[in-house]
PDB file of C-alpha atoms in Angstrom:
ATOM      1  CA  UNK A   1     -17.694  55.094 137.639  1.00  0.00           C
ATOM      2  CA  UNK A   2     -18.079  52.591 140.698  1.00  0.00           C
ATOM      3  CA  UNK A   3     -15.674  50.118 141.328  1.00  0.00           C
ATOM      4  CA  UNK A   4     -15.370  46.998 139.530  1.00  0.00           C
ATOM      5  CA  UNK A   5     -17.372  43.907 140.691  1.00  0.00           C
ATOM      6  CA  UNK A   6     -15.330  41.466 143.539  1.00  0.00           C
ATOM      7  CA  UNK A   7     -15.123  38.449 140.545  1.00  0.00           C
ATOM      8  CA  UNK A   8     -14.322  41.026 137.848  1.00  0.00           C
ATOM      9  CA  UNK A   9     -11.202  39.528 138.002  1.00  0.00           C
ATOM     10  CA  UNK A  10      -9.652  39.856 134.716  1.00  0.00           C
ATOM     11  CA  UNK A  11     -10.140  42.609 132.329  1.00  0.00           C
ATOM     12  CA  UNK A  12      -9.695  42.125 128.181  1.00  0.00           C
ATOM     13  CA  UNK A  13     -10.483  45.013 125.961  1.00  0.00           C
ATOM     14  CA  UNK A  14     -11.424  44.470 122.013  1.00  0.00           C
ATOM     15  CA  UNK A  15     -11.082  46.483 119.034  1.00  0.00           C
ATOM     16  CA  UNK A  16     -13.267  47.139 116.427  1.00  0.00           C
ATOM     17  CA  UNK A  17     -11.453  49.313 112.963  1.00  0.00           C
ATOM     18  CA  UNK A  18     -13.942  51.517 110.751  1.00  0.00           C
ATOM     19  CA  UNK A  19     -13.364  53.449 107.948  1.00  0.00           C
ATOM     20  CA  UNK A  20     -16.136  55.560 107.518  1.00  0.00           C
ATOM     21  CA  UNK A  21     -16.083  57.631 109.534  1.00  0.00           C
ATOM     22  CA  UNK A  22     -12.983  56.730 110.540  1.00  0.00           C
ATOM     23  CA  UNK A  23     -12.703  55.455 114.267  1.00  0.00           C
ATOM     24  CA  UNK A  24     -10.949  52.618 116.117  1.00  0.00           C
ATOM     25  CA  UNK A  25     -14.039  51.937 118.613  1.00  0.00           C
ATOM     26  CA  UNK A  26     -12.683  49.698 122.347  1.00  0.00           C
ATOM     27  CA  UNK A  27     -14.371  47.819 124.583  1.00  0.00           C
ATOM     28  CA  UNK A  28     -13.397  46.540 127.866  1.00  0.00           C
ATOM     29  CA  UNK A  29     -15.084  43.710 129.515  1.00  0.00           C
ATOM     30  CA  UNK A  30     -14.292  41.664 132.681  1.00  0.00           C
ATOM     31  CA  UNK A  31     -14.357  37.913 133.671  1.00  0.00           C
ATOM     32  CA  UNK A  32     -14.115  35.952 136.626  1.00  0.00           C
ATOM     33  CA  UNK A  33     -14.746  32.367 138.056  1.00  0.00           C
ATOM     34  CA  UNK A  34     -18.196  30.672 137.283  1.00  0.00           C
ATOM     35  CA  UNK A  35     -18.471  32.347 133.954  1.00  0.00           C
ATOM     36  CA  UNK A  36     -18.802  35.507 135.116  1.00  0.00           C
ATOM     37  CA  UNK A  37     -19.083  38.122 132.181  1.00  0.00           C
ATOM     38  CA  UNK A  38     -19.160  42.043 132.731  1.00  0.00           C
ATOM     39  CA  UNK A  39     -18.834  44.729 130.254  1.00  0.00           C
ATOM     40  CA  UNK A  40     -17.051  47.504 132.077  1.00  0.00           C
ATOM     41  CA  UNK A  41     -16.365  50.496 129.370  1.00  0.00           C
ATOM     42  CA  UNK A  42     -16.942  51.116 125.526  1.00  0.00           C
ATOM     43  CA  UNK A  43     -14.781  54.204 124.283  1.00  0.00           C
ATOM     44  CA  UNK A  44     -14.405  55.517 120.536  1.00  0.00           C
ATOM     45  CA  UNK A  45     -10.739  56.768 119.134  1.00  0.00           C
ATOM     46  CA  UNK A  46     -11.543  59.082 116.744  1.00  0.00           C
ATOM     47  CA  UNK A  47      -9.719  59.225 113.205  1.00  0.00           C
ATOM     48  CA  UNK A  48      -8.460  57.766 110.064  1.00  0.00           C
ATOM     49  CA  UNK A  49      -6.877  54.461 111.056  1.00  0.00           C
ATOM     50  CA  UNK A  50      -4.705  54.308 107.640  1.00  0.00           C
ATOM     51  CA  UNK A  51      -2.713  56.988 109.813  1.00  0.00           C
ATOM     52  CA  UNK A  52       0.277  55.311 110.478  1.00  0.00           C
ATOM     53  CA  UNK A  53       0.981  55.112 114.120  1.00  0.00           C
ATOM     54  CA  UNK A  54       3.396  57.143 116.230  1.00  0.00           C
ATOM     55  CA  UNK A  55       2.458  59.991 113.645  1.00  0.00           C
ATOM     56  CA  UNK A  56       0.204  63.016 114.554  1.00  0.00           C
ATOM     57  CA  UNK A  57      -3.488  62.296 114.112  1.00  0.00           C
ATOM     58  CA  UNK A  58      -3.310  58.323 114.121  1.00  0.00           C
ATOM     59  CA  UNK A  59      -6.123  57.428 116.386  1.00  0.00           C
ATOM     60  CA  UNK A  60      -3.845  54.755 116.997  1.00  0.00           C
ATOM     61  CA  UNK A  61      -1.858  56.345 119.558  1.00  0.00           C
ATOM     62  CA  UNK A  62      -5.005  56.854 121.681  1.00  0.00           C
ATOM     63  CA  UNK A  63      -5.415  53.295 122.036  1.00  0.00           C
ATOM     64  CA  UNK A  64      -1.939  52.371 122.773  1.00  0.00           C
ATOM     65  CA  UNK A  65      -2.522  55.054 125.263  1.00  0.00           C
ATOM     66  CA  UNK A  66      -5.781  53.589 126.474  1.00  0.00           C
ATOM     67  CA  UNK A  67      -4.293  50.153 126.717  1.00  0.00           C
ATOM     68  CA  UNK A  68      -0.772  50.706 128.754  1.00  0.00           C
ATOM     69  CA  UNK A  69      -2.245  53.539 130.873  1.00  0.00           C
ATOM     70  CA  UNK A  70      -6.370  52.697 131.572  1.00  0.00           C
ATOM     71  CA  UNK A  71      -6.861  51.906 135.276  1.00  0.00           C
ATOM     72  CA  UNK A  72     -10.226  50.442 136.857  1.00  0.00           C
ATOM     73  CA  UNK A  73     -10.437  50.717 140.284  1.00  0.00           C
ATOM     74  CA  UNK A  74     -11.308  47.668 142.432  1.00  0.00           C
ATOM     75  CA  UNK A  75     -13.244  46.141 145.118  1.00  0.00           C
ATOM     76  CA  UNK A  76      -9.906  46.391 146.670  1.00  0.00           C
ATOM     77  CA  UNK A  77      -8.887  50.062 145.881  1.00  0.00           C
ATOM     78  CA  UNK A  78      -6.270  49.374 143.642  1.00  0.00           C
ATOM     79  CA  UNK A  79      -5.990  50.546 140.106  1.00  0.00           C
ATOM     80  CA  UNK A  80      -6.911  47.353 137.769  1.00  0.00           C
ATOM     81  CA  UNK A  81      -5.278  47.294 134.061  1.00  0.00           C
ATOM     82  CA  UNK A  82      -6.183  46.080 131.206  1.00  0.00           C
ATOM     83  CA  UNK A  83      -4.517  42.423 130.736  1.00  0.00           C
ATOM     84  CA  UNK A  84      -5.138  41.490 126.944  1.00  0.00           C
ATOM     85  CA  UNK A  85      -6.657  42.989 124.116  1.00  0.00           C
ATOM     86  CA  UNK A  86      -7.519  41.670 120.614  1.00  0.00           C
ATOM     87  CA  UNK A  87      -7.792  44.187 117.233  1.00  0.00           C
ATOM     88  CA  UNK A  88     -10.030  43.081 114.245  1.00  0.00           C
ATOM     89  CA  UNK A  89      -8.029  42.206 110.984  1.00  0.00           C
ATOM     90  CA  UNK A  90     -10.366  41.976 108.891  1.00  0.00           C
ATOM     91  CA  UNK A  91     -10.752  45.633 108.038  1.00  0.00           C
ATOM     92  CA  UNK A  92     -11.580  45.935 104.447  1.00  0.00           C
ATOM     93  CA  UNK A  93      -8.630  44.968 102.762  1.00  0.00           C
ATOM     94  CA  UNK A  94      -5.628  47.391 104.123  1.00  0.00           C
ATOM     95  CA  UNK A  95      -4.628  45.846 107.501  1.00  0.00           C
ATOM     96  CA  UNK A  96      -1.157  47.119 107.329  1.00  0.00           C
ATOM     97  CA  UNK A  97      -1.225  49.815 110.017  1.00  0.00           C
ATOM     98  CA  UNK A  98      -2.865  47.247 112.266  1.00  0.00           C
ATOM     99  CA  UNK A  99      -0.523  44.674 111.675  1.00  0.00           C
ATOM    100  CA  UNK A 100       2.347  47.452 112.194  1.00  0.00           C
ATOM    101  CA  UNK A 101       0.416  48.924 115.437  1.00  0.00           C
ATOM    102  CA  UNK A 102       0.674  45.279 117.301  1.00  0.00           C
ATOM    103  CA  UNK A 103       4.069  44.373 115.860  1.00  0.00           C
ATOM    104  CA  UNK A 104       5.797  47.632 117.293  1.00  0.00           C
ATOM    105  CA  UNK A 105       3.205  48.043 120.542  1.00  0.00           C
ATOM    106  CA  UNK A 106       5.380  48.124 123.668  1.00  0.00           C
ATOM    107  CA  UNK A 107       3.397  46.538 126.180  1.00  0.00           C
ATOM    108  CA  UNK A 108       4.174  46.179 129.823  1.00  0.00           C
ATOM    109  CA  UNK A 109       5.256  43.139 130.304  1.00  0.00           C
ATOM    110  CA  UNK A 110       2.161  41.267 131.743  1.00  0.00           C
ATOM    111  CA  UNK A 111      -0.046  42.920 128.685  1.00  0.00           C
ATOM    112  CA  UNK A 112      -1.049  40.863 125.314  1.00  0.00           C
ATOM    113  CA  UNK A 113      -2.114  41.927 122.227  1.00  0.00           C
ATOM    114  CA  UNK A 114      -3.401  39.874 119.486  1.00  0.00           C
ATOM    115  CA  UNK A 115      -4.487  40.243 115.351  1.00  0.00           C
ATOM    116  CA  UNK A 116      -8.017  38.399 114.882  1.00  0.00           C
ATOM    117  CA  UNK A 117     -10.562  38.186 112.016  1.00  0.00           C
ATOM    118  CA  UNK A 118     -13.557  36.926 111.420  1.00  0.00           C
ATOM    119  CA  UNK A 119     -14.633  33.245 110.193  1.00  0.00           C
ATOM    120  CA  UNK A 120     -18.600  32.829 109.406  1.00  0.00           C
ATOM    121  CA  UNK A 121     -20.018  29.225 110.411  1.00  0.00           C
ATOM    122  CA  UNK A 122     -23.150  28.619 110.694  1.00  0.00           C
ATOM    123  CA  UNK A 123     -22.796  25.216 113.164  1.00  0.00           C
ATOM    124  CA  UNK A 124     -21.039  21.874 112.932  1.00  0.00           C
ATOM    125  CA  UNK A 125     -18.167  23.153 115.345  1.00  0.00           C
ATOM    126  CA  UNK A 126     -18.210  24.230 119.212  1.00  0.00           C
ATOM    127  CA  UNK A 127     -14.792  25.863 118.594  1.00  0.00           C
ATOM    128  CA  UNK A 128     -14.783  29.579 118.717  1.00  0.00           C
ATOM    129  CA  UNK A 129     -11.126  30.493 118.039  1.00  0.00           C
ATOM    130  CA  UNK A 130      -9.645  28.182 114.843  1.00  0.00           C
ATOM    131  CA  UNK A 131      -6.826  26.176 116.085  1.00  0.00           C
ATOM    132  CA  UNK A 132      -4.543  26.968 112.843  1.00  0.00           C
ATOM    133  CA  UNK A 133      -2.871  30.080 113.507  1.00  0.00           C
ATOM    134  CA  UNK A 134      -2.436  31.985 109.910  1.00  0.00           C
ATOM    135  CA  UNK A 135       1.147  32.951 109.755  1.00  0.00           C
ATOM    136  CA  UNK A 136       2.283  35.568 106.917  1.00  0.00           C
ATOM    137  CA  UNK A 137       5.420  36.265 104.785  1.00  0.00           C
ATOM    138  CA  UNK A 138       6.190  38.574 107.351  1.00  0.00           C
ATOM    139  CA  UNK A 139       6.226  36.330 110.270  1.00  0.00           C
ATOM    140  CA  UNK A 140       3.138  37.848 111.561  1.00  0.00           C
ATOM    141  CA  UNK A 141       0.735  35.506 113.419  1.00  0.00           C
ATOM    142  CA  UNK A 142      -3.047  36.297 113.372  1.00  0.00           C
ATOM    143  CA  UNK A 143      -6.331  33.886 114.671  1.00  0.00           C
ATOM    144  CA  UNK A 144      -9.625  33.606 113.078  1.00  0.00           C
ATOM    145  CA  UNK A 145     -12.726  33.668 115.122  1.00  0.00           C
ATOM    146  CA  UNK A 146     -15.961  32.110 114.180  1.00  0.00           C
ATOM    147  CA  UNK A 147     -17.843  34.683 114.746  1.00  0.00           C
ATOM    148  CA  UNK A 148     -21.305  33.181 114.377  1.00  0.00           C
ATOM    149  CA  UNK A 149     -20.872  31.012 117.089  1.00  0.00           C
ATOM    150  CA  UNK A 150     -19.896  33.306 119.135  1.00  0.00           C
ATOM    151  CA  UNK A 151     -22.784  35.873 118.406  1.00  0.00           C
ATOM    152  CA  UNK A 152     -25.095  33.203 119.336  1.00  0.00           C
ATOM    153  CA  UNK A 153     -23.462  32.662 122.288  1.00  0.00           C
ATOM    154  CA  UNK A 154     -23.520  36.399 123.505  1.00  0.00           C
ATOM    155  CA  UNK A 155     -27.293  36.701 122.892  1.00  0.00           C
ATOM    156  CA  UNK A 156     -28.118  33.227 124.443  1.00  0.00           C
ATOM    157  CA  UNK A 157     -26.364  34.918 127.589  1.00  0.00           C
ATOM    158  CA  UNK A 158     -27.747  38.391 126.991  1.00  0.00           C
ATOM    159  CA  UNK A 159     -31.416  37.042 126.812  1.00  0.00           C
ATOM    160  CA  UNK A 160     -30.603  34.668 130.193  1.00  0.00           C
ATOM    161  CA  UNK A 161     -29.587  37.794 131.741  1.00  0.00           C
ATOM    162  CA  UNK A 162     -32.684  39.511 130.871  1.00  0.00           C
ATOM    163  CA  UNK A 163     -34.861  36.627 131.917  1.00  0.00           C
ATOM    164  CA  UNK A 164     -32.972  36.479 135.609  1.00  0.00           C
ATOM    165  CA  UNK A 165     -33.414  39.909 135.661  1.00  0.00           C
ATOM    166  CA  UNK A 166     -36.933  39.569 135.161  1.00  0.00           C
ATOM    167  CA  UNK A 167     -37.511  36.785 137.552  1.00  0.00           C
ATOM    168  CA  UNK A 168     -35.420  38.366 140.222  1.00  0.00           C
ATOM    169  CA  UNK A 169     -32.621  35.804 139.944  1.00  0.00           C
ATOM    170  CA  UNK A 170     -29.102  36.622 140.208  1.00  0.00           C
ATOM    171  CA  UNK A 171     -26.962  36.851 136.975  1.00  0.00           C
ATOM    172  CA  UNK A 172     -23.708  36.189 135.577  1.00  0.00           C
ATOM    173  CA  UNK A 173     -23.635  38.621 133.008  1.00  0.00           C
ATOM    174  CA  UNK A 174     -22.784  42.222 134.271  1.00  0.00           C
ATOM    175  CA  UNK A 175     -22.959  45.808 132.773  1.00  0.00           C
ATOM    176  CA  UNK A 176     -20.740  48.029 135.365  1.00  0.00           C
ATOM    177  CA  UNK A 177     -20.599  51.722 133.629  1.00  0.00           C
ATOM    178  CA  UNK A 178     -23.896  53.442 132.795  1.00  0.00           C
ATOM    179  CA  UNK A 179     -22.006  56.314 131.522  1.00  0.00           C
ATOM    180  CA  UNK A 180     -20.263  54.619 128.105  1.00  0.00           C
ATOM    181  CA  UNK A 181     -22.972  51.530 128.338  1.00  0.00           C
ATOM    182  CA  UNK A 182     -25.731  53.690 126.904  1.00  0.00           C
ATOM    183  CA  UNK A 183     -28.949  52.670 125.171  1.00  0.00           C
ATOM    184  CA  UNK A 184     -27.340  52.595 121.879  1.00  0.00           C
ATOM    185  CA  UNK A 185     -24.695  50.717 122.674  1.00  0.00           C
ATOM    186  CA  UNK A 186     -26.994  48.162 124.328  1.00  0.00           C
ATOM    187  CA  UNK A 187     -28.665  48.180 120.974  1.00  0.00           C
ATOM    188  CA  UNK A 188     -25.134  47.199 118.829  1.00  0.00           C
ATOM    189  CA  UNK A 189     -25.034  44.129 121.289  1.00  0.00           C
ATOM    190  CA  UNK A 190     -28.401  42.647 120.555  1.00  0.00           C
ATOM    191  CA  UNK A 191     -28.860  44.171 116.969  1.00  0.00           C
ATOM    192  CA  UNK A 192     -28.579  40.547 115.007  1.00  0.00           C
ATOM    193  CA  UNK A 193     -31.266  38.121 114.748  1.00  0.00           C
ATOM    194  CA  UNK A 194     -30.706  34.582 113.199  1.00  0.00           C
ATOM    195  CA  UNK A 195     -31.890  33.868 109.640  1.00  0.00           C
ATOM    196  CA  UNK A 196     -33.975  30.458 108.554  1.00  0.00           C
ATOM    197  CA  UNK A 197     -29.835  29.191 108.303  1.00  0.00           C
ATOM    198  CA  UNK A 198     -28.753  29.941 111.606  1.00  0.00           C
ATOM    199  CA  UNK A 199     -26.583  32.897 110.756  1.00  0.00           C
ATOM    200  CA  UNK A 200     -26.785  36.165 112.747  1.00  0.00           C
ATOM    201  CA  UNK A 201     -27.667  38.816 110.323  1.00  0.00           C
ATOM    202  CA  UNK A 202     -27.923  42.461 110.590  1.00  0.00           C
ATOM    203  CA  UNK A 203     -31.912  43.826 110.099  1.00  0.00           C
ATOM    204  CA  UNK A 204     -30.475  46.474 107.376  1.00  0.00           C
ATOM    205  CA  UNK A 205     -26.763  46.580 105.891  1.00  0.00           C
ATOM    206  CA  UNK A 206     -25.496  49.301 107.289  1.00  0.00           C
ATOM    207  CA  UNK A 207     -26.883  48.604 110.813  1.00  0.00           C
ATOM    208  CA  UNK A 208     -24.630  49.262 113.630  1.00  0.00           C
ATOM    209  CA  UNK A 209     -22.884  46.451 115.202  1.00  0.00           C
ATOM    210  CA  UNK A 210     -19.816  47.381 116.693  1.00  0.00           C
ATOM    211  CA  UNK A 211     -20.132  46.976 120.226  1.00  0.00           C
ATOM    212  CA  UNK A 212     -20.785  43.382 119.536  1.00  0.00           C
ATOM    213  CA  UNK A 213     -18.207  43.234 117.430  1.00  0.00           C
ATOM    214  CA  UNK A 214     -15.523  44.328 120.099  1.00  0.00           C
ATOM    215  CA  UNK A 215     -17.246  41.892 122.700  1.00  0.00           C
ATOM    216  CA  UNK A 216     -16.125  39.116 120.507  1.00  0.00           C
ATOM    217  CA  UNK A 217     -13.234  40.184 119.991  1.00  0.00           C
ATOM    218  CA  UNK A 218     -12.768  40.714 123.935  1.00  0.00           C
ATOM    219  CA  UNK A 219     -13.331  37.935 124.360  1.00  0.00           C
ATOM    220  CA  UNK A 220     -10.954  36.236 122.088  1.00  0.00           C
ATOM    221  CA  UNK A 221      -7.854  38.091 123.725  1.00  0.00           C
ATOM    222  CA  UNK A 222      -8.758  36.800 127.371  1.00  0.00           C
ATOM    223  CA  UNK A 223      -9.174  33.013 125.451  1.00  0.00           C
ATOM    224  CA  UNK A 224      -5.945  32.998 123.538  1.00  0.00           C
ATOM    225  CA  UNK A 225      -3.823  34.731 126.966  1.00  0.00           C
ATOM    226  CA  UNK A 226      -4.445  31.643 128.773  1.00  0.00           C
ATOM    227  CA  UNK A 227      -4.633  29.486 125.186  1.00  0.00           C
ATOM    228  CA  UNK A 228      -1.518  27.552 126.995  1.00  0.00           C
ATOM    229  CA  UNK A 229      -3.007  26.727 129.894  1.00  0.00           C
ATOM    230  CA  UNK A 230      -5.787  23.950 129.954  1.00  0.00           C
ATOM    231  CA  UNK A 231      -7.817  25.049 132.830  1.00  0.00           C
ATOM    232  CA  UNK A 232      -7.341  28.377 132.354  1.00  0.00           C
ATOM    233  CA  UNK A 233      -6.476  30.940 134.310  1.00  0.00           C
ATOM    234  CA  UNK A 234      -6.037  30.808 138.498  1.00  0.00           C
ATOM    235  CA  UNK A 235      -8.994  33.293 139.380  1.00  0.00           C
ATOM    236  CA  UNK A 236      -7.839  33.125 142.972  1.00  0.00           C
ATOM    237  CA  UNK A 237      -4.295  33.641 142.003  1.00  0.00           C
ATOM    238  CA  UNK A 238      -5.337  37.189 139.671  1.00  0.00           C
ATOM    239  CA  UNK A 239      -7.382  38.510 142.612  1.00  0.00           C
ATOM    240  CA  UNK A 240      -4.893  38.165 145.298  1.00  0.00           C
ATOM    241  CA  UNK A 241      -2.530  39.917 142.236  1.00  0.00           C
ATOM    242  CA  UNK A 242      -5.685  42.724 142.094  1.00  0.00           C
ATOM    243  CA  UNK A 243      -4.939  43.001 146.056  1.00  0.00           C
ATOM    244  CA  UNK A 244      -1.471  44.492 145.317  1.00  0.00           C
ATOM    245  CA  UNK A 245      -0.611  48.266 144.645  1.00  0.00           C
ATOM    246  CA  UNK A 246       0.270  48.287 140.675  1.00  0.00           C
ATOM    247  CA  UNK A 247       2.799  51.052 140.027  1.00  0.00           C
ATOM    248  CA  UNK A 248       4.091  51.757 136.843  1.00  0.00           C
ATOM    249  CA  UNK A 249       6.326  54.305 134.942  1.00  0.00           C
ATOM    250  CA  UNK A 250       5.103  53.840 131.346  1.00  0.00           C
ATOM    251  CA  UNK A 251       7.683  56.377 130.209  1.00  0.00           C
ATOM    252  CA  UNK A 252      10.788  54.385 132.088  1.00  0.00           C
ATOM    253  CA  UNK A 253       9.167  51.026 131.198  1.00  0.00           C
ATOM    254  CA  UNK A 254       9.987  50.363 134.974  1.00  0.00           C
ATOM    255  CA  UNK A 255       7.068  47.987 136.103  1.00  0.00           C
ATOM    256  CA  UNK A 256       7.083  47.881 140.119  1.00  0.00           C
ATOM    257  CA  UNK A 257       3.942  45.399 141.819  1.00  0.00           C
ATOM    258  CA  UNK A 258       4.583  44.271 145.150  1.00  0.00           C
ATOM    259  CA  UNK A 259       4.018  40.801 145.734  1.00  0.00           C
ATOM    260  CA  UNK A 260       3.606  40.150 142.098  1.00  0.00           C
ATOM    261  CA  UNK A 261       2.422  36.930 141.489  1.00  0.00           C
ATOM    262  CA  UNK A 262       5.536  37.000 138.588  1.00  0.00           C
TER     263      UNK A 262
END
């Protein structure tokens, strides 16, 4: 895989839960300054995620593998991590092991991950993530997307990618590994069409979407990281961070990143 893009600058992965077969499918994408979008990696997790995790066969131990251990290298020749990551909630109706996967994840210490779950609306709102956070019995805190907006919003970029590409313009919107990017998974992104209501439908029921479904939810994570934080996040400040040798000792939980910009 060749390095990431110079204004790849932050990466956010997003997770996508299926039953059938069963599969936890990841995405990683990047962002930068000036809106700059790039999908970097797209990786499946094979088996049944009603394993509970830490056990043997939970495909959830992959990803808690993928997410604390992943590296990217960088314009710089350093090994990039992934910063945030958002899982979908709204698998069927058992959500337990997902709600028990990011309540006992042990992430390094700059490393989020968030519960999210899908809201349709047509139009009448520009917000993407809902501002009331759903709190449970438990305690546990989860956001809900709306999704349609946001699936509008990825093909309105896709197709002005397509048209710069076209033209011979330059583009925001950047798709960095060949090797898990494939045709099909090009397809998953651009699979929906809107309906005479404006909502982003799926040609045939059981038509695959997940790839989009984990960009939206990618995207979600990097949004509600910086949710504190009005301008969002210091681009400049991240890349002189992506400068720096990262090394880290998952097993220890020792965390060592000279000149850390913590």
């Amino acid at each position: 895989m060749d390095p990431l893009p110079e204004n790849c600058v932050i990466l956010s992965c997003g997770f996508d839960v299926q039953e059938n077969p069963g599969r936890i499918e990841g995405q990683v994408n990047g962002f930068g300054p000036n809106n700059d979008r790039y999908i970097i990696d797209h990786q499946v997790f094979g088996g049944d995620p009603k394993i509970k995790p830490g056990t043997d066969g939970s495909p959830w131990n992959a990803v808690a593998d993928f997410i604390l251990k992943k590296r990217y290298t960088n314009s710089y020749g350093q090994e990039q991590p992934i910063y945030c990551a958002a899982i979908d909630l709204g698998w069927g109706k058992d959500e337990a092991w997902i709600k028990y996967f990011i309540q006992n994840f042990e992430p390094l210490y700059f490393q989020q991950v968030f519960g999210v779950f899908g809201k349709e609306v047509q139009k009448g709102t520009i917000n993407f993530i809902g501002k009331n956070v759903t709190t449970d019995i438990d305690g546990f805190e989860s956001w809900g997307l709306y999704t349609n907006i946001k699936r509008v919003s990825l093909r309105n970029l896709l197709k002005r990618h397509l048209d710069n590409m076209q033209a011979g313009n330059e583009s925001n919107f950047h798709i960095s590994n060949k090797e898990t990017i494939t045709e099909e998974i090009v397809k998953q992104l651009t699979i929906r069409r809107p309906d005479e209501k404006g909502i982003m439908v799926k040609p045939y029921d059981h038509a695959r979407d997940e790839a989009e479904s984990c960009a939206i939810y990618s995207e979600a994570a990097f949004i509600l990281a910086f949710r504190e934080f009005e301008q969002g996040p210091d681009f400049d400040d991240f890349k002189e961070w992506n400068k720096q040798k990262l090394s880290i000792d998952v097993g220890s939980g020792k965390v060592n990143i000279v000149g850390s910009m913590f």
